[in-house]
Tab-separated table of C-alpha atoms and ligand atoms in Angstrom:
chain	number	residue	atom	x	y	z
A	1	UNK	CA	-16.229	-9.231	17.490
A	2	UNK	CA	-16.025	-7.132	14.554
A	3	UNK	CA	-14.505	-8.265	11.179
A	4	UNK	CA	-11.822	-6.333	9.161
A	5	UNK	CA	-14.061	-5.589	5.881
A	6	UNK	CA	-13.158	-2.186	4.803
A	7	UNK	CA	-9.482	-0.941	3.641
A	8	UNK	CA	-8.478	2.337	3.349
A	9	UNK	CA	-5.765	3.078	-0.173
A	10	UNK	CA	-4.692	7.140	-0.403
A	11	UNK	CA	-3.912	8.161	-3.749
A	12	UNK	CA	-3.744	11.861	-3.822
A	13	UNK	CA	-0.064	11.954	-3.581
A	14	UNK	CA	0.896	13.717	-6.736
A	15	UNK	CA	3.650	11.690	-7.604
A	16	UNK	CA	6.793	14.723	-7.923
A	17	UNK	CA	9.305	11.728	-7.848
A	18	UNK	CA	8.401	10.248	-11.192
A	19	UNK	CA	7.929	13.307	-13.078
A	20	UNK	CA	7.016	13.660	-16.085
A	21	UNK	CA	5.344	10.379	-16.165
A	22	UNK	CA	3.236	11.814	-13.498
A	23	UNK	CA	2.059	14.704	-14.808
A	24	UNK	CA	-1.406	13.330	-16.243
A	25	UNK	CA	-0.933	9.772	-15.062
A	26	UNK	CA	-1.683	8.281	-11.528
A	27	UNK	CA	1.778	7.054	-10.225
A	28	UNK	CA	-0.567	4.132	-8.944
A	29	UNK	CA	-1.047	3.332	-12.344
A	30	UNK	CA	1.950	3.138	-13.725
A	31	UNK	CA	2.290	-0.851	-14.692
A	32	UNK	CA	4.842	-3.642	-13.225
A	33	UNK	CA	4.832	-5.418	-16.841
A	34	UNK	CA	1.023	-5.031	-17.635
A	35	UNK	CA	-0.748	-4.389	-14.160
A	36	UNK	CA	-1.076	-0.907	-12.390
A	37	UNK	CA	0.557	-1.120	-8.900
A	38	UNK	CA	-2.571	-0.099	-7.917
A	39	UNK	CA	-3.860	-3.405	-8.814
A	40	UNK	CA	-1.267	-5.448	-7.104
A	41	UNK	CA	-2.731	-3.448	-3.519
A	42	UNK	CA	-6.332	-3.665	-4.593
A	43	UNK	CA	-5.344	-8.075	-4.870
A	44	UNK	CA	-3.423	-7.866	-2.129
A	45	UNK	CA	-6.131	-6.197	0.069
A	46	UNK	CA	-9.040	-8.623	-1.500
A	47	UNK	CA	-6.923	-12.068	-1.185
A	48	UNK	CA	-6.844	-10.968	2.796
A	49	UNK	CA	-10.589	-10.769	2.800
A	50	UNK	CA	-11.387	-6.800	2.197
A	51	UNK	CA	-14.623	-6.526	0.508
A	52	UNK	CA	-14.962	-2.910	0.467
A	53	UNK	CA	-12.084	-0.574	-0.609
A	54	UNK	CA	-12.017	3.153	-0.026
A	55	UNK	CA	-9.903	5.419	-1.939
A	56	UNK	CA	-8.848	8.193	-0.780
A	57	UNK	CA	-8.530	10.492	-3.814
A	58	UNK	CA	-7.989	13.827	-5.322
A	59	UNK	CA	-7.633	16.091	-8.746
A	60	UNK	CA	-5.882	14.463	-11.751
A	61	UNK	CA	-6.853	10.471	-10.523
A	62	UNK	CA	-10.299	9.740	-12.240
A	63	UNK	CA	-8.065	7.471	-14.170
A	64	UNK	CA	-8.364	5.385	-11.110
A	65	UNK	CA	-11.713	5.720	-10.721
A	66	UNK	CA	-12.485	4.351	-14.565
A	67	UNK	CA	-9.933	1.688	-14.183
A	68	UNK	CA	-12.496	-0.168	-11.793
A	69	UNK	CA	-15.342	0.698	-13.300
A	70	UNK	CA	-16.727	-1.148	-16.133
A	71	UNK	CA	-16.036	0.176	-19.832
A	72	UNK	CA	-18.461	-1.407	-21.858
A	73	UNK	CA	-16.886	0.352	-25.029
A	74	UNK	CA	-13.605	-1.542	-24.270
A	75	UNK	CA	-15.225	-4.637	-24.078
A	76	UNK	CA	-17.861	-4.268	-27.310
A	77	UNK	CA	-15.004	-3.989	-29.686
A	78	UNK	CA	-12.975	-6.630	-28.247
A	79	UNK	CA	-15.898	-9.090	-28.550
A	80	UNK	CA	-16.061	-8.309	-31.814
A	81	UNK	CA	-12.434	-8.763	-32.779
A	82	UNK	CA	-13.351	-12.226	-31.329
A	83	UNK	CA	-11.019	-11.353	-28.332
A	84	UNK	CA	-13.260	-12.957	-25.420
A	85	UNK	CA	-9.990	-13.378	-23.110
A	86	UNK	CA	-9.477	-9.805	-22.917
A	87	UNK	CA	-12.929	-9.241	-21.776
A	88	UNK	CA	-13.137	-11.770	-18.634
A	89	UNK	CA	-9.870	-10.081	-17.492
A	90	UNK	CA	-11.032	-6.882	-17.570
A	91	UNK	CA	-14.189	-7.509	-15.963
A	92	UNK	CA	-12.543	-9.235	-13.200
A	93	UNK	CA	-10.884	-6.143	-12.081
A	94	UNK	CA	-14.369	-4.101	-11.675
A	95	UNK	CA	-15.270	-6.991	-9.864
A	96	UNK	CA	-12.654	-7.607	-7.418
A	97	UNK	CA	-14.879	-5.495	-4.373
A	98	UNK	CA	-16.762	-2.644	-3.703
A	99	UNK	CA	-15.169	0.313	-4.199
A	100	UNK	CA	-15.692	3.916	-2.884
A	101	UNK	CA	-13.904	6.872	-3.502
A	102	UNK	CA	-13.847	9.942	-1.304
A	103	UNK	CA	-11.872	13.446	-2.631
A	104	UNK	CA	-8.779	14.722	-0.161
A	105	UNK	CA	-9.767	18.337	-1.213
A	106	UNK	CA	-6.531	19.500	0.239
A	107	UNK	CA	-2.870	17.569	0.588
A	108	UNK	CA	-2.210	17.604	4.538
A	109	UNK	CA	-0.469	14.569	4.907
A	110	UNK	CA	-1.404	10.759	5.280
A	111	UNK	CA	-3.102	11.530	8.604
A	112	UNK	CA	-5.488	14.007	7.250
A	113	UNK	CA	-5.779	11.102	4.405
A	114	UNK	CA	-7.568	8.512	6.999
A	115	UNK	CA	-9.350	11.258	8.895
A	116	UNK	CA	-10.928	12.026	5.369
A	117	UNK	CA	-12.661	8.039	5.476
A	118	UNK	CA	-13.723	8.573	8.977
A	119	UNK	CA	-17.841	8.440	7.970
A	120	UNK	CA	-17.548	5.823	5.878
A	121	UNK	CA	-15.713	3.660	8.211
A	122	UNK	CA	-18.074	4.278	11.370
A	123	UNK	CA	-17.148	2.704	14.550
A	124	UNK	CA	-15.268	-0.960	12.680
A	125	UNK	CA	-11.652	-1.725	12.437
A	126	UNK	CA	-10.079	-0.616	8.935
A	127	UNK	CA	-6.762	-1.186	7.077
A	128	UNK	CA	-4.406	0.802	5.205
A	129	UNK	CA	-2.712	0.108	2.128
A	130	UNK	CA	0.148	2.530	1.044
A	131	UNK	CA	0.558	1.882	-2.961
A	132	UNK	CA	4.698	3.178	-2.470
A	133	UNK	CA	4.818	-0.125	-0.854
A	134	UNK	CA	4.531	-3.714	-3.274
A	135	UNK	CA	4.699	-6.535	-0.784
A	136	UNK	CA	4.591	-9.847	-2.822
A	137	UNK	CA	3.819	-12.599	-0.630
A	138	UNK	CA	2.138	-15.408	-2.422
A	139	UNK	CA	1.460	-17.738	0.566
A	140	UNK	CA	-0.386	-15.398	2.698
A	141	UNK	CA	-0.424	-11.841	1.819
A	142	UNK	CA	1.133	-8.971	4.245
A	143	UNK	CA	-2.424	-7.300	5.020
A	144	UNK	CA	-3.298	-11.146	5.967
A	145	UNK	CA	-0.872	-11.044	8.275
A	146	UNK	CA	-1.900	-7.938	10.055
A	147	UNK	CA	-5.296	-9.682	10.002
A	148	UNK	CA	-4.409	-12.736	11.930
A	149	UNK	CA	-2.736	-10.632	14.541
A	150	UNK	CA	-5.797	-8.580	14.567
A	151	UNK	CA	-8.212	-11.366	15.264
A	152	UNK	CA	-6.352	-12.437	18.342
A	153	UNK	CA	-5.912	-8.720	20.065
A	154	UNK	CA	-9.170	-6.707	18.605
A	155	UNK	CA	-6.367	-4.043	18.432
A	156	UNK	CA	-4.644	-2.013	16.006
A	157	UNK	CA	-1.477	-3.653	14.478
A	158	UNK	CA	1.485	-2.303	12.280
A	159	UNK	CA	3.196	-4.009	9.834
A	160	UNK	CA	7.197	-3.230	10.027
A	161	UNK	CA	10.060	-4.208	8.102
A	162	UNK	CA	13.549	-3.909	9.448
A	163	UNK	CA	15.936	-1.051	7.586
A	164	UNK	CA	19.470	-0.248	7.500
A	165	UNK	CA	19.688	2.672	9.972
A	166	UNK	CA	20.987	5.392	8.096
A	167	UNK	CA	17.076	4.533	5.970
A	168	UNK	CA	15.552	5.242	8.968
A	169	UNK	CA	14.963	8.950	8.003
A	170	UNK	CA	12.882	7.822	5.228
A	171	UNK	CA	10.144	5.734	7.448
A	172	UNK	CA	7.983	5.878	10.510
A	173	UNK	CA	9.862	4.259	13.574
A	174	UNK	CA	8.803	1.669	16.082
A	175	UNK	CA	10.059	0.709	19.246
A	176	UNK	CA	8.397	-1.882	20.870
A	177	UNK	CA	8.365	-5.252	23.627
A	178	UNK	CA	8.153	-8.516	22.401
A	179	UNK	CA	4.387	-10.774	24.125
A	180	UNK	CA	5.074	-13.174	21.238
A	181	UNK	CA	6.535	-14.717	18.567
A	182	UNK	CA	6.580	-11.873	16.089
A	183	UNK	CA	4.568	-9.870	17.997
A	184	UNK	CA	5.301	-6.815	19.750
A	185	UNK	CA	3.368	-4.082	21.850
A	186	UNK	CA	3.865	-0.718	20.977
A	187	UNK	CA	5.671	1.207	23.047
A	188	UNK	CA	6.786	4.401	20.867
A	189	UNK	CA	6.237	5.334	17.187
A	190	UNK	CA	8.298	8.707	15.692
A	191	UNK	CA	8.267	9.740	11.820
A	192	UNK	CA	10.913	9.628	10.268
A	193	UNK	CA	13.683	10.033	12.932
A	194	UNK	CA	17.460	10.573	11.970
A	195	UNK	CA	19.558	8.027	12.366
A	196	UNK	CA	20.657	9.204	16.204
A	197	UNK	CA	17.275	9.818	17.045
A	198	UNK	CA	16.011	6.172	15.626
A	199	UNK	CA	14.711	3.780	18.867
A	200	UNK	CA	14.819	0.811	16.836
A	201	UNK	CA	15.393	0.075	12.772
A	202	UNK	CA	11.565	-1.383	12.484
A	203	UNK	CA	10.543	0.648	10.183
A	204	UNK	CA	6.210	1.024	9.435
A	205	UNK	CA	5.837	-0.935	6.027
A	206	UNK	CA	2.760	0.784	4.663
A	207	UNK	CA	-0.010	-1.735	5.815
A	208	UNK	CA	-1.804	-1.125	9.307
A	209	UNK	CA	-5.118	-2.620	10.659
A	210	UNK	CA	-6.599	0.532	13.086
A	211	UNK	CA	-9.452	1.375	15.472
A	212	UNK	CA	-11.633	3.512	14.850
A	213	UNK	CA	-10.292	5.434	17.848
A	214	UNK	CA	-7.815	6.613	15.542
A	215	UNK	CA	-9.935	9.115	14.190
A	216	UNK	CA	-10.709	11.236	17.282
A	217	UNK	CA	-6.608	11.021	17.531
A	218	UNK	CA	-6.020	12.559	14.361
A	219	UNK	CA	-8.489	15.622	15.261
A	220	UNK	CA	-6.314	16.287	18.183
A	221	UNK	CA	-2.904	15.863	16.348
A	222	UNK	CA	-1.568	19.256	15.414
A	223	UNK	CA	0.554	19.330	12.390
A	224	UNK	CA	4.023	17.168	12.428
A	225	UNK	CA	6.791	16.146	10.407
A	226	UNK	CA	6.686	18.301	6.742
A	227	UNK	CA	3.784	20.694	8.370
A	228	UNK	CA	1.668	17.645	7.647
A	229	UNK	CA	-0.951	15.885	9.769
A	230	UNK	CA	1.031	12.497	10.299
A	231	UNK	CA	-1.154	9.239	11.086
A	232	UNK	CA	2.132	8.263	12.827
A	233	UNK	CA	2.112	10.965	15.312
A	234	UNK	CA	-1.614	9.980	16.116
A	235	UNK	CA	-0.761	6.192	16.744
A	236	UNK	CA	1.700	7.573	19.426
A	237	UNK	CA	-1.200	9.237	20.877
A	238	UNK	CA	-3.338	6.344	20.203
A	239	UNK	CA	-0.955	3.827	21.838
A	240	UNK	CA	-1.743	6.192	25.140
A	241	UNK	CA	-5.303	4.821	25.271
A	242	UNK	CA	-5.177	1.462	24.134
A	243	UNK	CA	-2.966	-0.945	22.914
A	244	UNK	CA	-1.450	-1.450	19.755
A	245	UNK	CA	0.612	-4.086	18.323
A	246	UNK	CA	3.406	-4.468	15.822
A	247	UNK	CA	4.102	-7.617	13.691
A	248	UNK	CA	7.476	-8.080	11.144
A	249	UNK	CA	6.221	-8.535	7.871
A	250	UNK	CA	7.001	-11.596	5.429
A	251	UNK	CA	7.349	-10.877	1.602
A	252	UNK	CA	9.509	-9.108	-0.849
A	253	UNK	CA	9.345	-5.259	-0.791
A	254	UNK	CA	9.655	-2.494	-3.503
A	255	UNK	CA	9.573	0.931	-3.106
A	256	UNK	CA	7.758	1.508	-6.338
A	257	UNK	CA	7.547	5.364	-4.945
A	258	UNK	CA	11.025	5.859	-6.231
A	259	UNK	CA	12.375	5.085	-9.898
A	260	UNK	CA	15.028	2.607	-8.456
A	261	UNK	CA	12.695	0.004	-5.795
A	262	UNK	CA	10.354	0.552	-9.590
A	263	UNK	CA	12.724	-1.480	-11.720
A	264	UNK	CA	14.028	-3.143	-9.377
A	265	UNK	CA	10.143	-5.114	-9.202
A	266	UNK	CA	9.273	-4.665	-12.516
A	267	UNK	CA	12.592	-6.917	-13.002
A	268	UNK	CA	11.690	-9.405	-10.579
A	269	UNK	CA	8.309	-9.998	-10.989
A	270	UNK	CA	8.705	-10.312	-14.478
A	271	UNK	CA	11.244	-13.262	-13.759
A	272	UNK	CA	8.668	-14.716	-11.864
A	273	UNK	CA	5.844	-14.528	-14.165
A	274	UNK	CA	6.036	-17.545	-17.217
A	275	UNK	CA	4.998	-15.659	-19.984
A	276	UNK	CA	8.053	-12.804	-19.500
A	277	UNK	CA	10.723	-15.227	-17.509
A	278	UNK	CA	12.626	-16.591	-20.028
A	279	UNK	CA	12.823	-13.310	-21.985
A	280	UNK	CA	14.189	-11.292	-18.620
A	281	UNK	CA	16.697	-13.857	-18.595
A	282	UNK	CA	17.915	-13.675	-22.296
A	283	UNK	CA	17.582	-10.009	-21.732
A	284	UNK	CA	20.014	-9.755	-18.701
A	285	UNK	CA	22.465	-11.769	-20.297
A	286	UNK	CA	22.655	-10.290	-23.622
A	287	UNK	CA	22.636	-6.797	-21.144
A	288	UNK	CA	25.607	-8.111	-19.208
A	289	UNK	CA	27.900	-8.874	-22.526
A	290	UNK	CA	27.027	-6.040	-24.194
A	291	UNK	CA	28.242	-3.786	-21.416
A	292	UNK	CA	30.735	-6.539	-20.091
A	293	UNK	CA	28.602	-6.552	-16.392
A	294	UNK	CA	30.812	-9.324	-14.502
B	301	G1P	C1	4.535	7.095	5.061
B	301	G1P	C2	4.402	7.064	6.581
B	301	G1P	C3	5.624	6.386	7.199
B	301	G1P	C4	5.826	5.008	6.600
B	301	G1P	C5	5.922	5.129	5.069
B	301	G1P	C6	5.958	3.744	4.448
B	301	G1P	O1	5.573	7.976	4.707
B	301	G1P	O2	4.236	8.368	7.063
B	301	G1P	O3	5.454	6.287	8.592
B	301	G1P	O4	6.999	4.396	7.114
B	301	G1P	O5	4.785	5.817	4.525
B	301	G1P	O6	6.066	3.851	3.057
B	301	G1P	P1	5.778	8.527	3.193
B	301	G1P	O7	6.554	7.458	2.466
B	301	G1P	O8	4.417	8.736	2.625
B	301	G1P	O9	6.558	9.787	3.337
């Protein structure tokens, strides 16, 4: 029985929503406190037992590239300024897997993002990590989850979330029949439906373990939602010739694609870190009397 080893991460996106910021800069590395987001995925994905992690990149993202690479130069000067701490944490991050990095020459959507990893995947199961989506989960993480579901099947599994349904516009939908706790099979996916249109208000969460099946799907998916080749529209396909399965996500989720879900986790995870906790809190409440905030 195969393993999931290999996760797919796409990065091209160019990031219009947090522009200017992203006009030179990754959007997945703009920091929560002092870590990229990209970081939080790249954990995320390792702590669920990934040991190879393909991005899925394009013009403008080297800074990506170099942020899990070594930088020697970095590291030389902060030996010298006898700042040894520095230089184990940096490391770390080169170190956390394997890392491969394959250029979307052209943006045609998420599903022409996975078709784009196709030979270095092969013929074994992969996951996908959408860096919009933070998913904080310290007991087991959400790709772990997709993982143990996985295991038990040998088929692909989504990870949902359950929206309010006027979101539903914003997400890929799926409808689906309970087998077990927490588990259901697939019965019909849509992207991003309006609210009328909406079978259900489980909503795809940005983390999916797929078969490589999926690929020959996507070649035979004309162009969806946006004129873009949506991996959503090939599951539906997908789901025609073998089974997939759905499982309701536990964690805390941001939308760190939009400037709102952003501060909303830098604030929280911030209060949950011990070095900035006490400081949020003094912060907030100096905040709420200096703009009387009942
Ligand atoms: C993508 C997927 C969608 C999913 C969403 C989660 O949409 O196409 O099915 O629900 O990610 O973040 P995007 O947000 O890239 O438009």
């Amino acid at each position: 029985m195969f393993k999931v080893r290999k996760a797919v991460i796409p990065v091209a996106g160019f990031g219009t929503r947090f522009l200017p910021a992203t006009k030179s800069t990754p959007k997945e590395m703009l920091p929560i406190v002092d870590k990229p987001i990209i970081q939080f995925i790249v954990e995320e994905a390792v702590n669920s037992g990934i040991e190879t992690i393909i991005f899925i990149t394009g013009r403008h993202k080297r800074a990506i590239e170099d942020y899990f690479d070594y930088t020697p130069e970095l590291e030389f000067t902060l030996k010298k300024g006898g700042k040894e701490e520095y230089v184990e944490k940096i490391r770390e991050i080169s170190n956390l897997a394997d890392f491969v990095y394959v250029r979307q020459k052209e943006q045609l959507g998420l599903g022409h993002a996975i078709l784009c990893a196709e030979s270095v995947i092969g013929n074994e199961p992969f996951a996908v990590l959408l860096g919009d989506e933070l998913i904080i989960n310290d007991e087991k993480p959400a790709l772990k989850q997709l993982i143990d579901v996985f295991d038990k099947f040998s088929k692909s599994v989504i990870g949902t979330m359950s929206v309010d349904r006027e979101d539903v516009y914003k997400y890929g939908i799926v409808d689906g029949m309970e087998v077990e706790e927490n588990i259901k099979l697939v019965k019909y996916l849509v992207e991003k439906p309006s609210p009328q249109e909406a079978p259900s208000t489980d909503a795809i969460a940005g983390r999916y373990i797929l078969t490589h099946k999926v690929f020959d799907m996507l070649k035979k998916t004309p162009l969806g939602k946006g004129g873009e080749l949506q991996l959503t529209d090939a599951l539906q396909r997908l789901r025609e010739i073998e089974a997939i399965y759905s499982t309701e996500l536990e964690g805390k989720r941001y939308d760190t694609g939009n400037k709102y879900g952003y501060l909303e986790a830098i604030l929280e995870i911030a209060m949950d870190r011990e070095d900035t906790a006490e400081f949020v809190k003094n912060l907030i409440k100096k905040i709420s009397t200096e703009y009387s905030i009942k």
